[in-house]
C-alpha cells in the first residue's frame, strides 16, 4: 500500500492543504493526473475546484471522478487518488452507489497512491465506527476500504480540563469503542498524518498522535514514530470485553 492519510485538509490560519503541501507534492507522482473523490460534500464541482486551485501550481492535474459520468473510469485513468473530507456517511454511501468502493480497494491494492483527508482517511480503515460524523444518510454497510487493518480517528481532540461541557470526550468515545471491539485506534490530531509505504507506517506532521488499545492506557505517539506494528494486527469487531 502507498498511503498518505491526513487528519485534516485545512489548518487554522492557512489555506487548503497548505500545512501539508510539501508532503502532498512529494507523495504524488510528478505531473500526476489526480482523481479527486468529492462525495463527502454536496457541491462536487466547487469542491473539486478548491482542490484544483490548491494543487495546480504544484503541477498536479486534478480531475473530479464525477466529471464525465463514469467515476470508475476516471479512477482507472489516474496516477493517484485523493478522497476528500466532509461527512463520512455520505461519502461511503456514494462509494457504494458508484462502484468506487470495490474499484478503490482493487486499484490501491495494485499500487495506486491513495491520499485521504478527514473522511477520506476514515475510509482507509476497515469500518466507519470511529468517525466523528453524524449519520446524515445510511450507507449499505459500515464496511469501508480496509486499506489498513486498524481504526483511525481524524481530528482527535484531547480532553479540556477547563471545559464545562458535560458530553463525552473523544477519549471516552474511543474507550467505549474498545469495550465492544478489539481493534487499535490511532487518533490523529490536527496537523498530523499517517504515511504508509509497503510494510512501513509512520506518523508525520506538526502534532503527535495518540494510540488507543484495549486493556492499556492510551499512549502518545510522537511525530516521526514508526507504527508499522499496526499493519500486522488482526481486527476483531463485536467482541465485547469480558
Short mmCIF file of C-alpha atoms in Angstrom, two decimals, residues 5-7 83-89 91-92 95 114 116-133 142-148 150-155 185-186 188:
data_model
loop_
_atom_site.label_atom_id
_atom_site.label_comp_id
_atom_site.label_asym_id
_atom_site.label_seq_id
_atom_site.Cartn_x
_atom_site.Cartn_y
_atom_site.Cartn_z
CA UNK A 5 -3.73 9.80 5.44
CA UNK A 6 -4.20 13.36 6.68
CA UNK A 7 -6.15 14.23 9.78
CA UNK A 83 -10.54 11.21 -1.26
CA UNK A 84 -11.59 14.47 0.37
CA UNK A 85 -13.12 15.21 3.74
CA UNK A 86 -16.65 16.03 4.75
CA UNK A 87 -19.32 13.65 6.03
CA UNK A 88 -18.08 10.07 6.21
CA UNK A 89 -21.55 8.51 5.97
CA UNK A 91 -19.01 9.59 1.35
CA UNK A 92 -19.22 5.86 1.98
CA UNK A 95 -18.65 4.93 -2.87
CA UNK A 114 -4.13 6.89 -2.11
CA UNK A 116 -7.19 10.86 2.17
CA UNK A 117 -8.13 13.74 4.43
CA UNK A 118 -10.57 13.54 7.34
CA UNK A 119 -13.48 11.47 5.95
CA UNK A 120 -11.15 10.21 3.23
CA UNK A 121 -8.81 9.00 5.95
CA UNK A 122 -11.72 7.31 7.72
CA UNK A 123 -12.33 5.37 4.51
CA UNK A 124 -8.89 3.74 4.75
CA UNK A 125 -9.88 1.94 7.97
CA UNK A 126 -11.95 -1.27 7.97
CA UNK A 127 -15.13 0.46 9.21
CA UNK A 128 -16.76 3.82 9.96
CA UNK A 129 -17.07 3.01 13.64
CA UNK A 130 -14.55 5.61 14.83
CA UNK A 131 -15.70 8.55 12.72
CA UNK A 132 -16.79 11.76 14.45
CA UNK A 133 -19.57 12.43 11.96
CA UNK A 142 -20.27 0.38 7.75
CA UNK A 143 -17.50 -1.54 5.98
CA UNK A 144 -15.09 0.94 4.42
CA UNK A 145 -12.00 0.22 2.29
CA UNK A 146 -9.86 -1.66 4.79
CA UNK A 147 -6.58 -0.37 3.38
CA UNK A 148 -5.14 -0.63 6.89
CA UNK A 150 -6.81 -0.74 12.34
CA UNK A 151 -9.06 2.22 13.02
CA UNK A 152 -8.19 5.91 12.70
CA UNK A 153 -9.81 8.86 14.42
CA UNK A 154 -9.04 12.06 12.47
CA UNK A 155 -9.35 15.44 14.21
CA UNK A 185 -7.35 3.21 17.14
CA UNK A 186 -4.82 5.82 16.05
CA UNK A 188 -4.59 11.86 14.57
#
